[in-house]
Amino acid sequence: MTGQNDSSVVEFILLGFSHLPELQVHMFGAFLVIYLVTLTGNATIVTVILLDHSLHISMYLFLQNLSVVEASFSTAIMPEMLVVLTTEKATISFGGCFAQMYFILLFGGTECFLLGAMAYDRFAAICHPLSYPVIMSKRIFVKLAMCSWVMGIMTATVEVTWMLSFPFCGPSKINHISCESPAVLELACADTFLFEVYSFTGTILIVMVPFLLILLSYTRILFTILRMPSTTGRQKAFSTCASHLTSVTLFYGTACMSYLQPKSKYSEDTKKLMSLAYSLLTPLLNPLIYSLRNKEMKRAVVKLWERKVVFLLGEKPFRIWKPPKETLP
C-alpha cells in the first residue's frame, strides 16, 4: 500500500445536496432546529441523571453514556453539514475530513456496544431481579461502559489509519453529506479490495455481536414477562424495554442499510437520506423516547426544574394555602 505522502489531494469538496439549490435554505433551517433540539434534549438527560442521585443506577448511567454519544455523534456531522448547505462550494481539508470520519466511526461503534450492554442490563433486571445488584454492580457497569468506549476507539483507529495509507490523487469531490468512509474510499487511487473485505467483515462483527446479545437478552426477557402472574408487572416490564427496543430498531436499521449495502443497490440521494436517518433522527429521538416513556426521568426533570425556579426566585415555590384541619369537639 502507498503512503499518505503520495496523496496530491489537500482538500475535499462535499457535494451534499448542491444539486437541489432551491431546497438548501429550507433544509438548513430544519437541520439547524433539529441539531439544537438534539443537543438540548441529550444535555438535559445527562444533567438530570448527574444531579439526581436516585438515578445513579446502571440503567440510567448507561442512558447518560448513550446521550453523550448521541450528542457527540450529531456534533461530528451537523456543523459541517450546515456549512455545506450555506456554501456553493463547500470544502473540507484532508485532515479535517479524516478527523470527521474518525469521530463518526468512534461514536457509531461505541453506540453499538452501549445498546448491547443496555440490553444485558434489562435482562439482568427483569430475569434476575433478586440478584440484579450483584450482577450489575457499579464495578460491572464501569467495565461494560469502558469496554464500549474502548471498542469504539479501536474500531475508528484501525479503520482510519488504514484508509490514511491510501493515496488520494483526485478527483476530490465527495458525493455525500459528510466524510463517511464508504464515500471517501471511492476516491482512493489504489486497489481497496482487501480493505473493503476487512471493513465489511469488521462492520458485521461490530453490528452483529451486540445485536445477537440484544436478541438473546430480549428472547429471555419475553419468556420471563409471559410467565409473570401480574398484568401490571408485565405492562411495567414491557414499558421499560420498549424505549430501548425503539432506539435499537432506529439505529441498527438505518446504519445497516448504509454500511452493509451493495454498492449499486441505492442511488446517491438514497444513501444520503439513509445517512441522515441515523445521524439526525436517532440522536433527536433518543431523549424523547427515554424521557417521555419513563416516569422516573419525568419526575427528575420536574424536580430539577423546581430547584431552578427556587434558585432564580430566591424563595420557596408557590403553593396553594390550605387552612389547618379543625379538631372536632
mmCIF file of C-alpha atoms in Angstrom:
data_model
loop_
_atom_site.group_PDB
_atom_site.id
_atom_site.type_symbol
_atom_site.label_atom_id
_atom_site.label_comp_id
_atom_site.label_asym_id
_atom_site.label_seq_id
_atom_site.Cartn_x
_atom_site.Cartn_y
_atom_site.Cartn_z
ATOM 1 C CA MET A 1 0.000 0.000 0.000
ATOM 2 C CA THR A 2 1.184 3.518 -0.775
ATOM 3 C CA GLY A 3 1.743 6.032 1.980
ATOM 4 C CA GLN A 4 -0.266 9.145 2.631
ATOM 5 C CA ASN A 5 2.609 11.403 1.443
ATOM 6 C CA ASP A 6 1.852 10.339 -2.147
ATOM 7 C CA SER A 7 -1.582 11.987 -1.979
ATOM 8 C CA SER A 8 -1.959 15.089 -4.128
ATOM 9 C CA VAL A 9 -5.389 15.999 -2.712
ATOM 10 C CA VAL A 10 -5.122 18.607 0.063
ATOM 11 C CA GLU A 11 -8.852 19.208 0.461
ATOM 12 C CA PHE A 12 -12.143 17.573 -0.462
ATOM 13 C CA ILE A 13 -15.363 19.080 -1.795
ATOM 14 C CA LEU A 14 -18.535 17.903 -0.079
ATOM 15 C CA LEU A 15 -21.349 17.972 -2.636
ATOM 16 C CA GLY A 16 -24.174 17.302 -0.182
ATOM 17 C CA PHE A 17 -27.450 18.444 -1.782
ATOM 18 C CA SER A 18 -25.869 21.037 -4.092
ATOM 19 C CA HIS A 19 -27.957 19.680 -6.983
ATOM 20 C CA LEU A 20 -31.070 20.881 -5.117
ATOM 21 C CA PRO A 21 -30.240 24.583 -4.527
ATOM 22 C CA GLU A 22 -33.887 25.590 -4.145
ATOM 23 C CA LEU A 23 -34.247 23.260 -1.131
ATOM 24 C CA GLN A 24 -30.972 24.012 0.630
ATOM 25 C CA VAL A 25 -32.249 27.098 2.504
ATOM 26 C CA HIS A 26 -35.226 25.170 3.891
ATOM 27 C CA MET A 27 -33.027 22.198 4.733
ATOM 28 C CA PHE A 28 -30.597 24.465 6.583
ATOM 29 C CA GLY A 29 -33.387 25.838 8.800
ATOM 30 C CA ALA A 30 -34.825 22.394 9.514
ATOM 31 C CA PHE A 31 -31.439 20.809 10.244
ATOM 32 C CA LEU A 32 -30.385 23.695 12.500
ATOM 33 C CA VAL A 33 -33.542 23.316 14.596
ATOM 34 C CA ILE A 34 -33.076 19.532 14.762
ATOM 35 C CA TYR A 35 -29.459 19.941 15.848
ATOM 36 C CA LEU A 36 -30.283 22.450 18.594
ATOM 37 C CA VAL A 37 -33.149 20.287 19.893
ATOM 38 C CA THR A 38 -30.852 17.245 19.835
ATOM 39 C CA LEU A 39 -28.170 18.994 21.886
ATOM 40 C CA THR A 40 -30.709 20.410 24.337
ATOM 41 C CA GLY A 41 -32.524 17.101 24.829
ATOM 42 C CA ASN A 42 -29.427 14.967 25.323
ATOM 43 C CA ALA A 43 -27.739 17.600 27.522
ATOM 44 C CA THR A 44 -30.872 17.652 29.698
ATOM 45 C CA ILE A 45 -30.725 13.865 30.174
ATOM 46 C CA VAL A 46 -27.018 13.993 31.069
ATOM 47 C CA THR A 47 -27.575 16.858 33.550
ATOM 48 C CA VAL A 48 -30.672 15.375 35.194
ATOM 49 C CA ILE A 49 -29.014 11.986 35.776
ATOM 50 C CA LEU A 50 -25.847 13.693 37.032
ATOM 51 C CA LEU A 51 -27.722 15.827 39.592
ATOM 52 C CA ASP A 52 -30.383 13.332 40.737
ATOM 53 C CA HIS A 53 -28.677 10.734 42.945
ATOM 54 C CA SER A 54 -31.734 8.451 42.846
ATOM 55 C CA LEU A 55 -30.939 7.852 39.158
ATOM 56 C CA HIS A 56 -27.365 6.720 39.828
ATOM 57 C CA ILE A 57 -28.109 3.112 38.895
ATOM 58 C CA SER A 58 -26.810 1.238 35.869
ATOM 59 C CA MET A 59 -29.963 1.669 33.756
ATOM 60 C CA TYR A 60 -29.771 5.479 33.864
ATOM 61 C CA LEU A 61 -25.975 5.644 33.839
ATOM 62 C CA PHE A 62 -25.995 3.678 30.575
ATOM 63 C CA LEU A 63 -28.604 6.140 29.291
ATOM 64 C CA GLN A 64 -26.325 9.014 30.308
ATOM 65 C CA ASN A 65 -23.457 7.485 28.310
ATOM 66 C CA LEU A 66 -25.782 6.958 25.349
ATOM 67 C CA SER A 67 -26.860 10.612 25.457
ATOM 68 C CA VAL A 68 -23.208 11.738 25.437
ATOM 69 C CA VAL A 69 -22.599 9.517 22.399
ATOM 70 C CA GLU A 70 -25.700 10.775 20.575
ATOM 71 C CA ALA A 71 -24.874 14.447 21.146
ATOM 72 C CA SER A 72 -21.248 13.877 20.106
ATOM 73 C CA PHE A 73 -22.238 11.848 17.046
ATOM 74 C CA SER A 74 -24.578 14.614 15.905
ATOM 75 C CA THR A 75 -21.891 17.262 16.541
ATOM 76 C CA ALA A 76 -19.389 15.312 14.422
ATOM 77 C CA ILE A 77 -21.706 15.632 11.404
ATOM 78 C CA MET A 78 -24.154 18.513 11.744
ATOM 79 C CA PRO A 79 -21.947 21.667 11.933
ATOM 80 C CA GLU A 80 -20.098 20.705 8.751
ATOM 81 C CA MET A 81 -23.368 19.770 7.071
ATOM 82 C CA LEU A 82 -24.824 23.196 7.898
ATOM 83 C CA VAL A 83 -21.764 24.813 6.316
ATOM 84 C CA VAL A 84 -22.242 22.671 3.200
ATOM 85 C CA LEU A 85 -25.865 23.825 2.923
ATOM 86 C CA THR A 86 -24.878 27.523 3.021
ATOM 87 C CA THR A 87 -21.870 27.387 0.668
ATOM 88 C CA GLU A 88 -21.850 26.934 -3.086
ATOM 89 C CA LYS A 89 -18.561 25.047 -2.984
ATOM 90 C CA ALA A 90 -18.100 23.522 0.470
ATOM 91 C CA THR A 91 -14.540 22.355 1.052
ATOM 92 C CA ILE A 92 -13.026 20.433 3.943
ATOM 93 C CA SER A 93 -9.312 19.908 4.479
ATOM 94 C CA PHE A 94 -7.718 16.492 4.070
ATOM 95 C CA GLY A 95 -7.034 16.250 7.818
ATOM 96 C CA GLY A 96 -10.445 17.642 8.717
ATOM 97 C CA CYS A 97 -12.173 15.053 6.559
ATOM 98 C CA PHE A 98 -10.368 12.145 8.188
ATOM 99 C CA ALA A 99 -10.918 13.636 11.646
ATOM 100 C CA GLN A 100 -14.663 13.740 10.964
ATOM 101 C CA MET A 101 -14.536 10.156 9.677
ATOM 102 C CA TYR A 102 -12.722 9.075 12.858
ATOM 103 C CA PHE A 103 -15.336 10.552 15.188
ATOM 104 C CA ILE A 104 -18.247 9.176 13.132
ATOM 105 C CA LEU A 105 -16.760 5.668 13.414
ATOM 106 C CA LEU A 106 -15.849 6.139 17.093
ATOM 107 C CA PHE A 107 -19.292 7.259 18.247
ATOM 108 C CA GLY A 108 -21.125 4.885 15.900
ATOM 109 C CA GLY A 109 -19.144 1.868 17.137
ATOM 110 C CA THR A 110 -19.492 2.929 20.782
ATOM 111 C CA GLU A 111 -23.266 3.223 20.380
ATOM 112 C CA CYS A 112 -23.477 -0.335 19.004
ATOM 113 C CA PHE A 113 -21.770 -1.775 22.087
ATOM 114 C CA LEU A 114 -23.652 0.500 24.503
ATOM 115 C CA LEU A 115 -27.001 -0.694 23.145
ATOM 116 C CA GLY A 116 -25.835 -4.291 23.671
ATOM 117 C CA ALA A 117 -24.763 -3.520 27.266
ATOM 118 C CA MET A 118 -28.123 -1.839 27.931
ATOM 119 C CA ALA A 119 -29.939 -4.966 26.708
ATOM 120 C CA TYR A 120 -27.905 -7.097 29.120
ATOM 121 C CA ASP A 121 -28.764 -4.679 31.920
ATOM 122 C CA ARG A 122 -32.504 -5.043 31.186
ATOM 123 C CA PHE A 123 -32.110 -8.833 31.052
ATOM 124 C CA ALA A 124 -30.468 -8.864 34.486
ATOM 125 C CA ALA A 125 -33.094 -6.528 35.981
ATOM 126 C CA ILE A 126 -36.139 -8.434 34.676
ATOM 127 C CA CYS A 127 -34.947 -12.054 34.643
ATOM 128 C CA HIS A 128 -32.860 -11.953 37.840
ATOM 129 C CA PRO A 129 -34.351 -9.152 39.981
ATOM 130 C CA LEU A 130 -33.130 -10.539 43.318
ATOM 131 C CA SER A 131 -29.501 -10.875 42.243
ATOM 132 C CA TYR A 132 -29.560 -7.770 39.993
ATOM 133 C CA PRO A 133 -27.492 -5.585 42.381
ATOM 134 C CA VAL A 134 -24.748 -8.230 42.280
ATOM 135 C CA ILE A 135 -24.950 -8.962 38.521
ATOM 136 C CA MET A 136 -24.920 -5.257 37.622
ATOM 137 C CA SER A 137 -22.762 -3.838 40.379
ATOM 138 C CA LYS A 138 -21.032 -0.500 39.932
ATOM 139 C CA ARG A 139 -17.806 -2.297 39.018
ATOM 140 C CA ILE A 140 -19.542 -4.344 36.288
ATOM 141 C CA PHE A 141 -21.218 -1.213 34.929
ATOM 142 C CA VAL A 142 -17.889 0.627 34.698
ATOM 143 C CA LYS A 143 -16.317 -2.348 32.890
ATOM 144 C CA LEU A 144 -19.156 -2.568 30.338
ATOM 145 C CA ALA A 145 -19.218 1.180 29.718
ATOM 146 C CA MET A 146 -15.430 1.387 29.390
ATOM 147 C CA CYS A 147 -15.392 -1.631 27.085
ATOM 148 C CA SER A 148 -17.967 0.049 24.811
ATOM 149 C CA TRP A 149 -15.854 3.210 24.531
ATOM 150 C CA VAL A 150 -12.582 1.305 24.050
ATOM 151 C CA MET A 151 -14.085 -0.861 21.288
ATOM 152 C CA GLY A 152 -15.361 2.274 19.534
ATOM 153 C CA ILE A 153 -11.923 3.911 19.756
ATOM 154 C CA MET A 154 -10.143 0.776 18.489
ATOM 155 C CA THR A 155 -12.544 0.382 15.562
ATOM 156 C CA ALA A 156 -12.117 4.006 14.455
ATOM 157 C CA THR A 157 -8.339 3.990 14.925
ATOM 158 C CA VAL A 158 -7.720 0.837 12.873
ATOM 159 C CA GLU A 159 -10.039 1.800 10.009
ATOM 160 C CA VAL A 160 -8.938 5.436 9.676
ATOM 161 C CA THR A 161 -5.234 4.556 9.989
ATOM 162 C CA TRP A 162 -5.589 2.019 7.185
ATOM 163 C CA MET A 163 -7.504 4.465 4.989
ATOM 164 C CA LEU A 164 -4.825 7.114 5.515
ATOM 165 C CA SER A 165 -2.324 4.749 3.900
ATOM 166 C CA PHE A 166 -4.142 5.004 0.536
ATOM 167 C CA PRO A 167 -3.122 7.718 -1.942
ATOM 168 C CA PHE A 168 -5.769 10.256 -2.972
ATOM 169 C CA CYS A 169 -4.714 11.808 -6.276
ATOM 170 C CA GLY A 170 -8.116 13.038 -7.474
ATOM 171 C CA PRO A 171 -10.965 13.561 -8.062
ATOM 172 C CA SER A 172 -11.688 15.303 -4.781
ATOM 173 C CA LYS A 173 -15.488 15.560 -4.862
ATOM 174 C CA ILE A 174 -17.294 13.520 -2.173
ATOM 175 C CA ASN A 175 -20.858 12.929 -3.260
ATOM 176 C CA HIS A 176 -22.174 12.696 0.286
ATOM 177 C CA ILE A 177 -23.202 14.864 3.239
ATOM 178 C CA SER A 178 -20.117 14.004 5.328
ATOM 179 C CA CYS A 179 -16.759 12.219 5.188
ATOM 180 C CA GLU A 180 -18.117 8.759 5.868
ATOM 181 C CA SER A 181 -15.656 6.011 4.987
ATOM 182 C CA PRO A 182 -17.613 4.363 2.087
ATOM 183 C CA ALA A 183 -17.933 7.716 0.255
ATOM 184 C CA VAL A 184 -14.272 8.709 0.788
ATOM 185 C CA LEU A 185 -12.979 5.253 -0.146
ATOM 186 C CA GLU A 186 -14.379 5.668 -3.665
ATOM 187 C CA LEU A 187 -11.773 8.417 -4.279
ATOM 188 C CA ALA A 188 -8.719 6.330 -3.335
ATOM 189 C CA CYS A 189 -6.192 5.819 -6.150
ATOM 190 C CA ALA A 190 -5.336 2.236 -5.205
ATOM 191 C CA ASP A 191 -6.748 -1.248 -5.028
ATOM 192 C CA THR A 192 -9.031 -1.194 -1.982
ATOM 193 C CA PHE A 193 -10.422 -4.730 -2.257
ATOM 194 C CA LEU A 194 -8.611 -6.036 0.847
ATOM 195 C CA PHE A 195 -9.714 -3.030 2.888
ATOM 196 C CA GLU A 196 -13.321 -3.445 1.714
ATOM 197 C CA VAL A 197 -13.289 -7.084 2.818
ATOM 198 C CA TYR A 198 -11.890 -6.063 6.216
ATOM 199 C CA SER A 199 -14.337 -3.185 6.564
ATOM 200 C CA PHE A 200 -17.333 -5.332 5.638
ATOM 201 C CA THR A 201 -16.254 -8.120 7.998
ATOM 202 C CA GLY A 202 -15.485 -5.669 10.790
ATOM 203 C CA THR A 203 -18.844 -3.938 10.375
ATOM 204 C CA ILE A 204 -20.686 -7.265 10.551
ATOM 205 C CA LEU A 205 -18.847 -8.160 13.769
ATOM 206 C CA ILE A 206 -19.370 -4.721 15.331
ATOM 207 C CA VAL A 207 -23.061 -4.766 14.411
ATOM 208 C CA MET A 208 -23.903 -8.445 14.803
ATOM 209 C CA VAL A 209 -22.164 -9.230 18.124
ATOM 210 C CA PRO A 210 -24.125 -6.583 20.085
ATOM 211 C CA PHE A 211 -27.249 -7.333 18.028
ATOM 212 C CA LEU A 212 -27.083 -11.055 18.897
ATOM 213 C CA LEU A 213 -26.639 -10.111 22.549
ATOM 214 C CA ILE A 214 -29.704 -7.858 22.280
ATOM 215 C CA LEU A 215 -31.704 -10.604 20.539
ATOM 216 C CA LEU A 216 -30.736 -13.237 23.122
ATOM 217 C CA SER A 217 -31.449 -10.882 26.036
ATOM 218 C CA TYR A 218 -34.895 -9.925 24.784
ATOM 219 C CA THR A 219 -35.815 -13.506 23.965
ATOM 220 C CA ARG A 220 -35.149 -14.410 27.596
ATOM 221 C CA ILE A 221 -36.934 -11.262 28.764
ATOM 222 C CA LEU A 222 -40.009 -12.110 26.678
ATOM 223 C CA PHE A 223 -40.319 -15.587 28.189
ATOM 224 C CA THR A 224 -39.852 -14.147 31.685
ATOM 225 C CA ILE A 225 -42.522 -11.484 31.143
ATOM 226 C CA LEU A 226 -45.027 -14.013 29.774
ATOM 227 C CA ARG A 227 -44.592 -16.105 32.936
ATOM 228 C CA MET A 228 -45.367 -13.143 35.223
ATOM 229 C CA PRO A 229 -48.676 -13.654 37.065
ATOM 230 C CA SER A 230 -49.387 -9.929 37.423
ATOM 231 C CA THR A 231 -50.741 -7.946 34.463
ATOM 232 C CA THR A 232 -49.347 -4.748 35.993
ATOM 233 C CA GLY A 233 -45.900 -6.335 36.252
ATOM 234 C CA ARG A 234 -45.995 -7.397 32.613
ATOM 235 C CA GLN A 235 -47.039 -3.932 31.469
ATOM 236 C CA LYS A 236 -44.273 -2.285 33.515
ATOM 237 C CA ALA A 237 -41.650 -4.681 32.117
ATOM 238 C CA PHE A 238 -42.815 -4.131 28.526
ATOM 239 C CA SER A 239 -42.783 -0.357 29.058
ATOM 240 C CA THR A 240 -39.230 -0.494 30.433
ATOM 241 C CA CYS A 241 -37.970 -2.409 27.399
ATOM 242 C CA ALA A 242 -39.952 -0.525 24.731
ATOM 243 C CA SER A 243 -37.702 2.573 24.843
ATOM 244 C CA HIS A 244 -34.524 0.573 24.352
ATOM 245 C CA LEU A 245 -36.032 -1.541 21.562
ATOM 246 C CA THR A 246 -37.133 1.619 19.721
ATOM 247 C CA SER A 247 -33.579 3.018 19.847
ATOM 248 C CA VAL A 248 -32.139 -0.318 18.688
ATOM 249 C CA THR A 249 -34.525 -0.520 15.719
ATOM 250 C CA LEU A 250 -33.838 3.055 14.610
ATOM 251 C CA PHE A 251 -30.065 2.884 14.909
ATOM 252 C CA TYR A 252 -29.384 -0.634 13.643
ATOM 253 C CA GLY A 253 -31.910 -0.446 10.819
ATOM 254 C CA THR A 254 -30.579 2.746 9.239
ATOM 255 C CA ALA A 255 -26.875 2.011 9.956
ATOM 256 C CA CYS A 256 -27.062 -1.469 8.418
ATOM 257 C CA MET A 257 -28.701 -0.106 5.272
ATOM 258 C CA SER A 258 -25.868 2.421 4.912
ATOM 259 C CA TYR A 259 -22.810 0.298 5.702
ATOM 260 C CA LEU A 260 -23.852 -3.214 4.621
ATOM 261 C CA GLN A 261 -25.495 -2.395 1.294
ATOM 262 C CA PRO A 262 -24.223 -3.444 -2.144
ATOM 263 C CA LYS A 263 -22.567 -0.524 -3.959
ATOM 264 C CA SER A 264 -25.063 -0.342 -6.805
ATOM 265 C CA LYS A 265 -28.240 -1.063 -4.869
ATOM 266 C CA TYR A 266 -29.221 2.508 -3.965
ATOM 267 C CA SER A 267 -28.845 5.876 -5.673
ATOM 268 C CA GLU A 268 -26.566 8.540 -4.165
ATOM 269 C CA ASP A 269 -29.563 10.558 -2.934
ATOM 270 C CA THR A 270 -30.989 7.488 -1.205
ATOM 271 C CA LYS A 271 -27.658 6.879 0.529
ATOM 272 C CA LYS A 272 -27.626 10.487 1.746
ATOM 273 C CA LEU A 273 -31.149 10.187 3.119
ATOM 274 C CA MET A 274 -30.299 6.949 4.935
ATOM 275 C CA SER A 275 -27.244 8.621 6.428
ATOM 276 C CA LEU A 276 -29.447 11.477 7.607
ATOM 277 C CA ALA A 277 -31.756 8.959 9.278
ATOM 278 C CA TYR A 278 -29.168 7.682 11.773
ATOM 279 C CA SER A 279 -27.171 10.936 12.072
ATOM 280 C CA LEU A 280 -30.247 13.139 12.649
ATOM 281 C CA LEU A 281 -33.254 11.084 13.729
ATOM 282 C CA THR A 282 -31.662 8.707 16.234
ATOM 283 C CA PRO A 283 -29.872 11.428 18.289
ATOM 284 C CA LEU A 284 -33.027 13.585 18.107
ATOM 285 C CA LEU A 285 -35.481 10.877 19.172
ATOM 286 C CA ASN A 286 -33.294 9.369 21.906
ATOM 287 C CA PRO A 287 -34.154 11.968 24.610
ATOM 288 C CA LEU A 288 -37.830 11.971 23.564
ATOM 289 C CA ILE A 289 -38.085 8.168 23.640
ATOM 290 C CA TYR A 290 -36.470 7.778 27.058
ATOM 291 C CA SER A 291 -37.876 10.836 28.826
ATOM 292 C CA LEU A 292 -41.492 10.631 27.648
ATOM 293 C CA ARG A 293 -41.834 6.896 28.380
ATOM 294 C CA ASN A 294 -40.046 6.895 31.734
ATOM 295 C CA LYS A 295 -41.805 8.128 34.869
ATOM 296 C CA GLU A 296 -38.576 8.409 36.870
ATOM 297 C CA MET A 297 -36.990 10.607 34.215
ATOM 298 C CA LYS A 298 -40.048 12.854 34.041
ATOM 299 C CA ARG A 299 -40.114 13.117 37.838
ATOM 300 C CA ALA A 300 -36.414 14.017 37.914
ATOM 301 C CA VAL A 301 -36.847 16.677 35.202
ATOM 302 C CA VAL A 302 -39.739 18.293 37.120
ATOM 303 C CA LYS A 303 -37.717 18.162 40.334
ATOM 304 C CA LEU A 304 -34.731 19.826 38.654
ATOM 305 C CA TRP A 305 -36.970 22.498 37.148
ATOM 306 C CA GLU A 306 -38.482 23.295 40.549
ATOM 307 C CA ARG A 307 -34.983 23.637 42.011
ATOM 308 C CA LYS A 308 -34.069 26.061 39.231
ATOM 309 C CA VAL A 309 -37.207 28.149 39.852
ATOM 310 C CA VAL A 310 -36.443 28.278 43.568
ATOM 311 C CA PHE A 311 -32.848 29.334 42.865
ATOM 312 C CA LEU A 312 -33.898 32.078 40.429
ATOM 313 C CA LEU A 313 -36.678 33.441 42.635
ATOM 314 C CA GLY A 314 -34.734 33.027 45.842
ATOM 315 C CA GLU A 315 -37.798 31.778 47.653
ATOM 316 C CA LYS A 316 -39.873 28.680 48.179
ATOM 317 C CA PRO A 317 -42.104 27.622 45.277
ATOM 318 C CA PHE A 318 -45.668 28.951 45.417
ATOM 319 C CA ARG A 319 -48.178 26.565 46.966
ATOM 320 C CA ILE A 320 -51.921 26.960 47.452
ATOM 321 C CA TRP A 321 -52.637 27.696 51.120
ATOM 322 C CA LYS A 322 -54.895 25.242 52.869
ATOM 323 C CA PRO A 323 -56.427 26.037 56.285
ATOM 324 C CA PRO A 324 -55.468 23.666 59.104
ATOM 325 C CA LYS A 325 -57.984 20.969 59.898
ATOM 326 C CA GLU A 326 -60.061 21.870 62.946
ATOM 327 C CA THR A 327 -60.270 19.360 65.756
ATOM 328 C CA LEU A 328 -63.802 18.161 66.357
ATOM 329 C CA PRO A 329 -65.112 18.754 69.889
#
